[in-house]
mmCIF file with all atom_site columns, C-alpha atoms in Angstrom:
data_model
loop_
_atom_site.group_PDB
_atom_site.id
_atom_site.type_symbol
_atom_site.label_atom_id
_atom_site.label_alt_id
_atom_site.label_comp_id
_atom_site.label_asym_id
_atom_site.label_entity_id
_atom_site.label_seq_id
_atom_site.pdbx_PDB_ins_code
_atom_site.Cartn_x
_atom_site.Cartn_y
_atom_site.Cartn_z
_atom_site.occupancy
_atom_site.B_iso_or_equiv
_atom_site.pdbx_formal_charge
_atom_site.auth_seq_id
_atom_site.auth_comp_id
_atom_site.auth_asym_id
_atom_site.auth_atom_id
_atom_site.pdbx_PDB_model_num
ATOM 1   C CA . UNK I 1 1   ? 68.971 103.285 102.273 1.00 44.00 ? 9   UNK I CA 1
ATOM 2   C CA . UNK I 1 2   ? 70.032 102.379 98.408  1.00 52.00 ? 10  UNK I CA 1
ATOM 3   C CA . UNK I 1 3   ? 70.851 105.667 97.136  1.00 46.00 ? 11  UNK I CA 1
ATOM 4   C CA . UNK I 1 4   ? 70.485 106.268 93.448  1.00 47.00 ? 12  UNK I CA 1
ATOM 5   C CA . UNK I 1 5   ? 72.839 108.121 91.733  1.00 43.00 ? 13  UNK I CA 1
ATOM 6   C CA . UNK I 1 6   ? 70.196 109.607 88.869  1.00 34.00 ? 14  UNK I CA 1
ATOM 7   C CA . UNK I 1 7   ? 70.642 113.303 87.767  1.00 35.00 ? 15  UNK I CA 1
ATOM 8   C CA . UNK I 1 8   ? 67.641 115.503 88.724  1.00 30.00 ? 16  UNK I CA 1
ATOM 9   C CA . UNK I 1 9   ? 65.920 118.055 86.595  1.00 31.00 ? 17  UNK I CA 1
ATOM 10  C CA . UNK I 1 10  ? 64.956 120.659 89.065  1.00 33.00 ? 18  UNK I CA 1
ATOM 11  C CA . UNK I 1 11  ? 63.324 124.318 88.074  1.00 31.00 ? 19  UNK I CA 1
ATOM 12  C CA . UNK I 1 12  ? 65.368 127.223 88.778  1.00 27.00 ? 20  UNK I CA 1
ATOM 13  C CA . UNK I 1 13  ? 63.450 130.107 90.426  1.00 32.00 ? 21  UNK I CA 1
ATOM 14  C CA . UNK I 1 14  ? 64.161 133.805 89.217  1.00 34.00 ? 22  UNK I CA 1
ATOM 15  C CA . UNK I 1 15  ? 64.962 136.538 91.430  1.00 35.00 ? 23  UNK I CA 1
ATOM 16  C CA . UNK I 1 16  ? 62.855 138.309 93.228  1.00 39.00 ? 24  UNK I CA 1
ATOM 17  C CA . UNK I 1 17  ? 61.371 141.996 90.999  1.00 41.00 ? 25  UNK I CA 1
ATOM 18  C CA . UNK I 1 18  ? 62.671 140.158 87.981  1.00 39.00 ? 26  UNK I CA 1
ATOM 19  C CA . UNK I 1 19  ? 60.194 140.276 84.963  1.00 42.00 ? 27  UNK I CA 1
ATOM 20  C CA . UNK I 1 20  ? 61.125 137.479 82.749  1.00 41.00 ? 28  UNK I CA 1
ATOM 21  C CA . UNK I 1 21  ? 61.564 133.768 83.509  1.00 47.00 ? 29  UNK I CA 1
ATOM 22  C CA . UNK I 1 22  ? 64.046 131.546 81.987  1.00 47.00 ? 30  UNK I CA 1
ATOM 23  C CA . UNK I 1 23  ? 61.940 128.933 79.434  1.00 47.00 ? 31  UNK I CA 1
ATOM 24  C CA . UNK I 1 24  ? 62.193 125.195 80.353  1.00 50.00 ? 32  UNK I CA 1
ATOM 25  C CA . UNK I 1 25  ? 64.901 123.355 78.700  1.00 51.00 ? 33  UNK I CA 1
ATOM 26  C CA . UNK I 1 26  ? 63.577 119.997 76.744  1.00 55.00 ? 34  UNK I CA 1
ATOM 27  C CA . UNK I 1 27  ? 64.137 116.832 77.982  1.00 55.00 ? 35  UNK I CA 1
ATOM 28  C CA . UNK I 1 28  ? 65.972 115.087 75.166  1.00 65.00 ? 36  UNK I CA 1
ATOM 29  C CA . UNK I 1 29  ? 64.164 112.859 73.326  1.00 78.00 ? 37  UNK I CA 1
ATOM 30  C CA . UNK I 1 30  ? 65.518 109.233 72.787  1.00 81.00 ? 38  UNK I CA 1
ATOM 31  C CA . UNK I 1 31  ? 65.678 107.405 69.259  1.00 86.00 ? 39  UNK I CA 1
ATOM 32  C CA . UNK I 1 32  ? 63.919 104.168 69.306  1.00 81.00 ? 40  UNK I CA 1
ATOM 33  C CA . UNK I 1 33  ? 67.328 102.410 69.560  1.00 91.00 ? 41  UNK I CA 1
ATOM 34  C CA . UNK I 1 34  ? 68.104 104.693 73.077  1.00 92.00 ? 42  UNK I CA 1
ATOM 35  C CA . UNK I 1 35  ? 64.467 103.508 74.301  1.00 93.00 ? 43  UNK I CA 1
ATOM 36  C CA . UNK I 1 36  ? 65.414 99.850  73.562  1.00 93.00 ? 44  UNK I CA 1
ATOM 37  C CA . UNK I 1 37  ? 68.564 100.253 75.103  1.00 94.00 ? 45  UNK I CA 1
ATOM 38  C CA . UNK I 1 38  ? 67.368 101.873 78.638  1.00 94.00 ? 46  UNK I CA 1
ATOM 39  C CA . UNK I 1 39  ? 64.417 99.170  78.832  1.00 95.00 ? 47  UNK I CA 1
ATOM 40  C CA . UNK I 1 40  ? 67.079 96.123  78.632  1.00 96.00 ? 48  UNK I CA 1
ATOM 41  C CA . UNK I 1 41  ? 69.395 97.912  81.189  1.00 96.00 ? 49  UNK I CA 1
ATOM 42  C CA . UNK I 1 42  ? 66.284 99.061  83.235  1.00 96.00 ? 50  UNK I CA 1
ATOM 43  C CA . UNK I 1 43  ? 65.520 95.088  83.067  1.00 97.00 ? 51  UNK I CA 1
ATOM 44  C CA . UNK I 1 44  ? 69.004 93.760  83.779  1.00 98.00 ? 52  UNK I CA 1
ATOM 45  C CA . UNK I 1 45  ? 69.778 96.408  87.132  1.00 97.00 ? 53  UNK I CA 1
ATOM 46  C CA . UNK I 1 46  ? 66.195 95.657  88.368  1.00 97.00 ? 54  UNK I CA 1
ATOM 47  C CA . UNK I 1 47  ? 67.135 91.736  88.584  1.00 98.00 ? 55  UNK I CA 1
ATOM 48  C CA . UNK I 1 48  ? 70.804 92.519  89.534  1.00 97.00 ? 56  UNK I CA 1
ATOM 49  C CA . UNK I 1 49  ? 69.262 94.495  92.954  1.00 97.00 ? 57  UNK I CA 1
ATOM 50  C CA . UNK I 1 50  ? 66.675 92.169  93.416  1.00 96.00 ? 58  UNK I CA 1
ATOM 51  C CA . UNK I 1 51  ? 69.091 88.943  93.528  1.00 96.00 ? 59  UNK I CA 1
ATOM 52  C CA . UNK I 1 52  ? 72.088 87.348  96.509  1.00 94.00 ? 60  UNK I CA 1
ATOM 53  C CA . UNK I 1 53  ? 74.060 86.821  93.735  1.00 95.00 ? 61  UNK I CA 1
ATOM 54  C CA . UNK I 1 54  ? 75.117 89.201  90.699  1.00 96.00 ? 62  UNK I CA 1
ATOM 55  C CA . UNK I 1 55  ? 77.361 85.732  89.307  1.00 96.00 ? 63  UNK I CA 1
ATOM 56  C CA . UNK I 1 56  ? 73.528 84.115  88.874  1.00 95.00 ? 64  UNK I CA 1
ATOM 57  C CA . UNK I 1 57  ? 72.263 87.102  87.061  1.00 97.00 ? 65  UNK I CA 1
ATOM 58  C CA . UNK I 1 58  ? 74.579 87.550  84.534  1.00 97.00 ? 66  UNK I CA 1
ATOM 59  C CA . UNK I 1 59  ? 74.783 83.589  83.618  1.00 96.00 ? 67  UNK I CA 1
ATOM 60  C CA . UNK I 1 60  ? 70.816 83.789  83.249  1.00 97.00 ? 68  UNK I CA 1
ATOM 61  C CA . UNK I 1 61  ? 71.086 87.061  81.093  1.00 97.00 ? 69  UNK I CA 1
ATOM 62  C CA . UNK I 1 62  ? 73.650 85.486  79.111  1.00 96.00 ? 70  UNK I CA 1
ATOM 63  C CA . UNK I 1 63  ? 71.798 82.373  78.381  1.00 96.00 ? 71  UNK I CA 1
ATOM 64  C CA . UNK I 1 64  ? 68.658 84.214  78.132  1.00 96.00 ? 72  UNK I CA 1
ATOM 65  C CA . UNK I 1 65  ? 69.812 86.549  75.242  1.00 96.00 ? 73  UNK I CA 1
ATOM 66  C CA . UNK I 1 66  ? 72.291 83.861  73.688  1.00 95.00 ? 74  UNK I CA 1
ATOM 67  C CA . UNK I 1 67  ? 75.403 85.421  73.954  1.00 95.00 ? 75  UNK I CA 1
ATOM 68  C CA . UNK I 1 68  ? 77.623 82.394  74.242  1.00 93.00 ? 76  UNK I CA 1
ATOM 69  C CA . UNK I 1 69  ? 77.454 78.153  73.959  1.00 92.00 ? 77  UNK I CA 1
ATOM 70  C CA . UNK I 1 70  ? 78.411 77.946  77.399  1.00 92.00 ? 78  UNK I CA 1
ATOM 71  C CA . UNK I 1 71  ? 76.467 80.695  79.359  1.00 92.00 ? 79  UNK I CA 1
ATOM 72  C CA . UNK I 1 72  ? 79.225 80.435  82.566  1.00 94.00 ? 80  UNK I CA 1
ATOM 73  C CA . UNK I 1 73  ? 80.888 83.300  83.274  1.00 96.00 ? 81  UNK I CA 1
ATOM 74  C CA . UNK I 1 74  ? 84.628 83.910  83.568  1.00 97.00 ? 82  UNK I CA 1
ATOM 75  C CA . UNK I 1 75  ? 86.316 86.260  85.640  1.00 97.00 ? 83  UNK I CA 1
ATOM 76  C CA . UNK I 1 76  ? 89.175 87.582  84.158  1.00 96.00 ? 84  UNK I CA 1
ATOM 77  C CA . UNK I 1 77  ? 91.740 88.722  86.849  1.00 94.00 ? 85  UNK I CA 1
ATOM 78  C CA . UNK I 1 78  ? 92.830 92.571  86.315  1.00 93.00 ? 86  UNK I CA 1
ATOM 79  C CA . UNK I 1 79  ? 96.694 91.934  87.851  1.00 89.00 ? 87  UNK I CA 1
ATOM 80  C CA . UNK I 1 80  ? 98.156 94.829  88.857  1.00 87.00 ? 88  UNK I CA 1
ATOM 81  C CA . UNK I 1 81  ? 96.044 96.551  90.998  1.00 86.00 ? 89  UNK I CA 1
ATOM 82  C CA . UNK I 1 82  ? 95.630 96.910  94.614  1.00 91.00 ? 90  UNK I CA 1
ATOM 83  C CA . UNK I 1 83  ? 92.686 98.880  96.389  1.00 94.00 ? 91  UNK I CA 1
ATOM 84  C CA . UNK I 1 84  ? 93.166 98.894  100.560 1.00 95.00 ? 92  UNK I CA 1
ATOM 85  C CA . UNK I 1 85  ? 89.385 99.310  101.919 1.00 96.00 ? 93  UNK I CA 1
ATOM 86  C CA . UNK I 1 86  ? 88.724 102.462 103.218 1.00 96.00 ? 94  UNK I CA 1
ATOM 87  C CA . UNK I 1 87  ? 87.702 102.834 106.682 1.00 96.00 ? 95  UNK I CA 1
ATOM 88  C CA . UNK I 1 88  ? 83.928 103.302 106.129 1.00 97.00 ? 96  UNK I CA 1
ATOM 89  C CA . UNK I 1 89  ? 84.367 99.772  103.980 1.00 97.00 ? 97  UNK I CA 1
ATOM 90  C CA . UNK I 1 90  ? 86.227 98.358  107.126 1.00 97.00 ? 98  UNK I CA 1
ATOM 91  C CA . UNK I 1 91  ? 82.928 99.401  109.018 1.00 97.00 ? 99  UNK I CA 1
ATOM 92  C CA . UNK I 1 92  ? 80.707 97.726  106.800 1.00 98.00 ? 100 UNK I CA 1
ATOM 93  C CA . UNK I 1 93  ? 82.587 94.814  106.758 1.00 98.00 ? 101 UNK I CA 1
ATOM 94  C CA . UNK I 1 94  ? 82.967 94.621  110.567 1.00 97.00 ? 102 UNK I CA 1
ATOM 95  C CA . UNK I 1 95  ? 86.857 93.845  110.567 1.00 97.00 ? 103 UNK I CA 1
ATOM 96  C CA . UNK I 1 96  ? 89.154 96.019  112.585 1.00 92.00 ? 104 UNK I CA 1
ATOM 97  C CA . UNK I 1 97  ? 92.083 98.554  111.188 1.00 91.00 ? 105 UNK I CA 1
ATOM 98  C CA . UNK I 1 98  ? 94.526 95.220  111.321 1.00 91.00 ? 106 UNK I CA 1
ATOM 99  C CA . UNK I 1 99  ? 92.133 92.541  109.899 1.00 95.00 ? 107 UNK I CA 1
ATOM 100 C CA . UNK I 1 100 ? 93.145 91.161  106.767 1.00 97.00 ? 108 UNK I CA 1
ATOM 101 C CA . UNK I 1 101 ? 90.932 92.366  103.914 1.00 98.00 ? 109 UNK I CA 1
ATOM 102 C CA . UNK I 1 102 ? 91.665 91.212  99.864  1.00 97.00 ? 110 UNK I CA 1
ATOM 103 C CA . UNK I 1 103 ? 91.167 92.943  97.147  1.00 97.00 ? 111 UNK I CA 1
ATOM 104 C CA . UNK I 1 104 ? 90.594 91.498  93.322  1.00 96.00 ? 112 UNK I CA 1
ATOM 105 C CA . UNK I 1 105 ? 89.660 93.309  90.692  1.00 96.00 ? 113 UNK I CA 1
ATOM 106 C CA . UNK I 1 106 ? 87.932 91.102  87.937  1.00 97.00 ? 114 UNK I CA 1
ATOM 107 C CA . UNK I 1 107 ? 86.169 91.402  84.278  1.00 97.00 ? 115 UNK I CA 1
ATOM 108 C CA . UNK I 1 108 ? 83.115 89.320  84.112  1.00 98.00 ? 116 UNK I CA 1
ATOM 109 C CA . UNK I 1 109 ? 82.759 87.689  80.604  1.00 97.00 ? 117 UNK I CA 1
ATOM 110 C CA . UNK I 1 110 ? 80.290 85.418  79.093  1.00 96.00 ? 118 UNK I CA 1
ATOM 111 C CA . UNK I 1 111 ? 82.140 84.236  75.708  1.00 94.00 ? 119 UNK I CA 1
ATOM 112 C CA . UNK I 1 112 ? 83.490 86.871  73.901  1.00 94.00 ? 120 UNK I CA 1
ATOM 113 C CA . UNK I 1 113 ? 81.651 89.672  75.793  1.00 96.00 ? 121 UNK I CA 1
ATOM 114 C CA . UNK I 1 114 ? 82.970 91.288  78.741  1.00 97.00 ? 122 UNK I CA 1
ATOM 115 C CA . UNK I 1 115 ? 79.616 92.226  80.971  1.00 98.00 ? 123 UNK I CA 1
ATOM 116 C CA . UNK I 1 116 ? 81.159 94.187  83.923  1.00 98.00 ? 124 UNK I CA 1
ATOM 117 C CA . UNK I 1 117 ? 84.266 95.414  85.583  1.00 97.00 ? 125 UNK I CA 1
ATOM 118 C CA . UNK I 1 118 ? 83.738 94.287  88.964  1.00 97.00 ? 126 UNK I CA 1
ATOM 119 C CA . UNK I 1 119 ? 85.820 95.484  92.553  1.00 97.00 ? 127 UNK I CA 1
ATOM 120 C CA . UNK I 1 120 ? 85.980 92.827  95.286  1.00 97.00 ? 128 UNK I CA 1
ATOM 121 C CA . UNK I 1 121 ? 87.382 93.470  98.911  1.00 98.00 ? 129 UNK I CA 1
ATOM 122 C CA . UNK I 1 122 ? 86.725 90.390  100.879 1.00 98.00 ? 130 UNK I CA 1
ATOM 123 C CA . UNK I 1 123 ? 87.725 89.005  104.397 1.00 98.00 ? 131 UNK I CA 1
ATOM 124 C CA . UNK I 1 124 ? 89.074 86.270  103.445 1.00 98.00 ? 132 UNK I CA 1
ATOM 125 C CA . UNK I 1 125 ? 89.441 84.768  107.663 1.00 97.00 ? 133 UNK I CA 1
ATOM 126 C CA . UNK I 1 126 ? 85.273 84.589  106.680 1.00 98.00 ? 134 UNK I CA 1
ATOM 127 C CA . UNK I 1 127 ? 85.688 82.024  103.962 1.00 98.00 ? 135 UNK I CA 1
ATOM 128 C CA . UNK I 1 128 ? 86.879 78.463  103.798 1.00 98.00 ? 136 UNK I CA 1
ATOM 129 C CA . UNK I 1 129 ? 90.472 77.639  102.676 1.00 98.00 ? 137 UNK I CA 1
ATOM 130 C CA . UNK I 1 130 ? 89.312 75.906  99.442  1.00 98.00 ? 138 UNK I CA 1
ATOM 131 C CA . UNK I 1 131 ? 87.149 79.277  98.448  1.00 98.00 ? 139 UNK I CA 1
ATOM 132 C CA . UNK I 1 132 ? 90.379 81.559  99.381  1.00 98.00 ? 140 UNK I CA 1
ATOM 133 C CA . UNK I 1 133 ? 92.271 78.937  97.209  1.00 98.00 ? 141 UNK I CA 1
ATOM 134 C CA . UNK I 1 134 ? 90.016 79.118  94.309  1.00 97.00 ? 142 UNK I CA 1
ATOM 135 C CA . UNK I 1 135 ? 90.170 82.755  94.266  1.00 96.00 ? 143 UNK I CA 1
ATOM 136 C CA . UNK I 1 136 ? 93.768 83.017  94.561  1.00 94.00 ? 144 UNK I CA 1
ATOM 137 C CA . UNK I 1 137 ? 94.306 80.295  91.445  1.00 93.00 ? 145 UNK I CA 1
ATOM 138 C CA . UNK I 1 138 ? 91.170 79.789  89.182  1.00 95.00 ? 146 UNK I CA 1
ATOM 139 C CA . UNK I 1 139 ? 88.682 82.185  87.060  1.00 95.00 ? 147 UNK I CA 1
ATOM 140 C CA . UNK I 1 140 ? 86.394 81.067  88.839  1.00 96.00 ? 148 UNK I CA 1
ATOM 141 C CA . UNK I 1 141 ? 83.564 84.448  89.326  1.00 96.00 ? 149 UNK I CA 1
ATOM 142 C CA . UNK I 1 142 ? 83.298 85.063  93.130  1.00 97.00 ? 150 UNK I CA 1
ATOM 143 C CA . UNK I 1 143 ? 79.264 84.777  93.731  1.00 95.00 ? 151 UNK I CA 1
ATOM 144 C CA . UNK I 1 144 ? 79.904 81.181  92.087  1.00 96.00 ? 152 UNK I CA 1
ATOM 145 C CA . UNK I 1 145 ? 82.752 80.571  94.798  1.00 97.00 ? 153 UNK I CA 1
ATOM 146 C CA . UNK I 1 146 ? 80.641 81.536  97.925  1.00 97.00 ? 154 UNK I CA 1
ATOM 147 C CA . UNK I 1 147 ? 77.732 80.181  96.404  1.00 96.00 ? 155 UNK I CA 1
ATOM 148 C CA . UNK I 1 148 ? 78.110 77.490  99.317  1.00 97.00 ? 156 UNK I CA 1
ATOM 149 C CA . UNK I 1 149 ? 77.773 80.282  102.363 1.00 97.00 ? 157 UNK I CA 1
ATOM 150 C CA . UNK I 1 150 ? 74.184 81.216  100.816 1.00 96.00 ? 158 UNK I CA 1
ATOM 151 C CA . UNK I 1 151 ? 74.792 84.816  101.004 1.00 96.00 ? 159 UNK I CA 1
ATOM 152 C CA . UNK I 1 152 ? 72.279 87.522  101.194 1.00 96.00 ? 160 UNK I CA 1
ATOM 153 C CA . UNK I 1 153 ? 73.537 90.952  99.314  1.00 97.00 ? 161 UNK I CA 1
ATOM 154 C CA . UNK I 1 154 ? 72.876 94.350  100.613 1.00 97.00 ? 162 UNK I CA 1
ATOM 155 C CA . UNK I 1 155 ? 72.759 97.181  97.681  1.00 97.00 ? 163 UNK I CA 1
ATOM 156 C CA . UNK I 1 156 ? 74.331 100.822 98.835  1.00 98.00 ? 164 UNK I CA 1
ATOM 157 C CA . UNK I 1 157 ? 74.071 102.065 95.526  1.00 97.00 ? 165 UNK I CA 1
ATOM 158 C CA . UNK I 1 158 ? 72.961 102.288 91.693  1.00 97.00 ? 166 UNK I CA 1
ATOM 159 C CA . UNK I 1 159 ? 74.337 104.883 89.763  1.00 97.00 ? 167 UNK I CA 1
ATOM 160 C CA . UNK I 1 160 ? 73.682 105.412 86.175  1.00 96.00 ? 168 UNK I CA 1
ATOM 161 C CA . UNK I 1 161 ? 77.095 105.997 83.798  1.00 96.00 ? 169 UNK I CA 1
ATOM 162 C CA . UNK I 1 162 ? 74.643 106.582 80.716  1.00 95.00 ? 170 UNK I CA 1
ATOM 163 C CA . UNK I 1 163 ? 72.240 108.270 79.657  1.00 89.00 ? 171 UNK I CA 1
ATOM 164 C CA . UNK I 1 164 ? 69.345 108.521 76.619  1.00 88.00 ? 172 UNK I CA 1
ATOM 165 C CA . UNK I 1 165 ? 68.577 111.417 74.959  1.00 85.00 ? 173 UNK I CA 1
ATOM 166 C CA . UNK I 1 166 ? 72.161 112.567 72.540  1.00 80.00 ? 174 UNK I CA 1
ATOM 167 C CA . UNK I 1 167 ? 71.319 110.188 69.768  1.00 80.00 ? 175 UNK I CA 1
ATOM 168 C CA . UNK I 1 168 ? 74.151 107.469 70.339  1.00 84.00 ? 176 UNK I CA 1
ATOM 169 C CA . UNK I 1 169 ? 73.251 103.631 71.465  1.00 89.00 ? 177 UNK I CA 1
ATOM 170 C CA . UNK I 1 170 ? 76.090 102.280 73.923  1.00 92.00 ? 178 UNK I CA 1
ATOM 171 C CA . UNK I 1 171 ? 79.134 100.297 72.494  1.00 94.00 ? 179 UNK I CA 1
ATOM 172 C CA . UNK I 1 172 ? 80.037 97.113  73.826  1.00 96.00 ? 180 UNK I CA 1
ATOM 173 C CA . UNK I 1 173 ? 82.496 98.530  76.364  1.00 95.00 ? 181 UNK I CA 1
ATOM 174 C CA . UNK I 1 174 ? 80.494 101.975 77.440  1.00 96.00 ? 182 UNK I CA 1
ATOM 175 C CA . UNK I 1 175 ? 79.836 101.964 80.891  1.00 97.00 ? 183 UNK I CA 1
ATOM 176 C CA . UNK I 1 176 ? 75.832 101.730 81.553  1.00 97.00 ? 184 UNK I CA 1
ATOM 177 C CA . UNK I 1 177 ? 75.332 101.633 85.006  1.00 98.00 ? 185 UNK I CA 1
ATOM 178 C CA . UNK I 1 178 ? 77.254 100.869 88.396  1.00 98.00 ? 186 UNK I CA 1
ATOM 179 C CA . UNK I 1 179 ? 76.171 98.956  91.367  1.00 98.00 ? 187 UNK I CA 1
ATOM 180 C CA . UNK I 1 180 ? 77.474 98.695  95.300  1.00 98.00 ? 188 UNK I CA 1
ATOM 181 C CA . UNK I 1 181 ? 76.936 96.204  97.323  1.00 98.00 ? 189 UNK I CA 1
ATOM 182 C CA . UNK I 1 182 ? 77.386 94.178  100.574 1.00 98.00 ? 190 UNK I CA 1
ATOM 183 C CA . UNK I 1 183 ? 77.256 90.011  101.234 1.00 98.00 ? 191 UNK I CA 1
ATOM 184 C CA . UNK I 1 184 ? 77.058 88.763  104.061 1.00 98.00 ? 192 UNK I CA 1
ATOM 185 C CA . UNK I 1 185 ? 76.155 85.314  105.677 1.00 97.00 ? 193 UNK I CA 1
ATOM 186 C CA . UNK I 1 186 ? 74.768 84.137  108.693 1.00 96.00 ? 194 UNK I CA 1
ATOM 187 C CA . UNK I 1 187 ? 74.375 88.391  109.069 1.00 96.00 ? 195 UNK I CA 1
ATOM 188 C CA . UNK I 1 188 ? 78.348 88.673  108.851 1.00 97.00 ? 196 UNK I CA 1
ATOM 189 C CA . UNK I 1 189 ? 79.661 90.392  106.344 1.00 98.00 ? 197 UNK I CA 1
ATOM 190 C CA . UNK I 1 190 ? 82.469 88.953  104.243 1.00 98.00 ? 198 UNK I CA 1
ATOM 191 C CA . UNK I 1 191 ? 82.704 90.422  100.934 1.00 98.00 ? 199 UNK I CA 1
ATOM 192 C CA . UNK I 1 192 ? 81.970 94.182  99.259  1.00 98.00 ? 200 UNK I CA 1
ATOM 193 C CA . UNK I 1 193 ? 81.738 94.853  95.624  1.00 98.00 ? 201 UNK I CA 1
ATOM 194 C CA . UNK I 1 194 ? 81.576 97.807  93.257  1.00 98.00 ? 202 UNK I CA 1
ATOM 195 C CA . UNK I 1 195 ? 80.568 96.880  90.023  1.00 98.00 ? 203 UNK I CA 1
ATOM 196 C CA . UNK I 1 196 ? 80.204 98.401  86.780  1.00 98.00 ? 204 UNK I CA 1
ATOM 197 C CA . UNK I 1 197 ? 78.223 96.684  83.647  1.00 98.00 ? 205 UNK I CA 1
ATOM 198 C CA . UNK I 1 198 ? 78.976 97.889  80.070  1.00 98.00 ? 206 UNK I CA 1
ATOM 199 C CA . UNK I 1 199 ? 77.441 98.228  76.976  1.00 97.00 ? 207 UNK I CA 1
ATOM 200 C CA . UNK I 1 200 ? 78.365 94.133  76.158  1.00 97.00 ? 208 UNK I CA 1
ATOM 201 C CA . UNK I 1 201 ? 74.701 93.468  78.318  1.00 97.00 ? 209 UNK I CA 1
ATOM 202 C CA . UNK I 1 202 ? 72.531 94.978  75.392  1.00 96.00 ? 210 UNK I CA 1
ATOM 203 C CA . UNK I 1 203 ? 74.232 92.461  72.614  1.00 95.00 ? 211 UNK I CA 1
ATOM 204 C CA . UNK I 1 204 ? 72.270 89.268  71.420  1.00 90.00 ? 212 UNK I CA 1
ATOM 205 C CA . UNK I 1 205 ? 73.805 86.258  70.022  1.00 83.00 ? 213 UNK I CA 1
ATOM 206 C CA . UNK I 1 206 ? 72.241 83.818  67.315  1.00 61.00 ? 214 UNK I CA 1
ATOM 207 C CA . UNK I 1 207 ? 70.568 81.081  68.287  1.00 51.00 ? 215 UNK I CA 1
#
């Protein structure tokens, strides 16, 4: 089941005997520019869940809303990190406590704008040498690199980082929204990601 991660509003009931109630609070209301703002990124999560491949999203959106010459997108090794799966992510990967699982951690750009932050842990005994080699040495984004295994993806999660309704549009590097996922081919997994898309999706270029 995709769980999202979306606060809830929920009435609080007085005690029993008491005589007054507590008044509603207000829901916030959004400036035009928040409304804008939660329609593109309402837009842009509904086509990321819908689609195998978050790599093919983002170079659509990026052409779509003009944000660079070239529309590819880079991925911009984060060095210095390491993330071991955790056992629940060994489950849903299918490898055993000793299997070999990689981790990169990666910022997705489309010219000058960095879309999302993006956590891979991958099997990489489930992809072909050339794909573990151009992962290891290129920028090369990783749904672009397993584009050849026609993965499906399998959401966990949305969660949304930001919210409307305190007056302020997103900058370029606020985090908007967060989504977990699962490819797999041939129904074996080989890949899970955690990725989180920033304020950089709501810019427009000139065209």
């Amino acid at each position: 089941m995709l769980t999202v991660g979306l606060a809830m509003a929920g009435a609080m009931a007085s005690p029993a005997g008491a005589q007054a109630q507590a008044a509603p609070q207000e829901t916030p209301r959004e400036t035009p520019d928040e409304a804008g703002a939660r329609a593109v990124i309402e837009t842009l999560s509904a086509r990321l869940l819908a689609a195998p491949s978050a790599t093919a999203v983002l170079e659509a959106w990026c052409a779509e809303r003009g944000l660079a010459v070239d529309p590819r997108i880079v991925a911009v090794r984060v060095p210095g990190i390491d993330k071991a799966p955790s056992p629940l992510q060994r489950e849903r990967l299918a490898v055993g406590p000793d299997e070999v699982v990689r981790y990169r951690r990666v910022r997705l750009a489309c010219g000058p704008h960095v879309l999302s932050e993006a956590d891979n842990w991958y099997v990489p005994g489930r992809l072909t040498p050339e794909m573990n080699a151009a992962l290891d040495g290129t920028q090369a984004p990783f749904g672009r690199v397993v584009r050849p295994l026609n993965p499906s993806r399998r959401n966990l999660s949305l969660r949304m980082l930001w919210r409307p309704g305190e007056g302020t549009v997103p900058g370029p590097d606020a985090p908007l929204f967060s989504v977990e996922a699962v490819l797999s081919t041939g129904g074996v997994p080989f890949c899970e990601v955690a990725e989180t898309y920033t304020g950089a999706v709501l810019a427009r270029g000139e065209r």
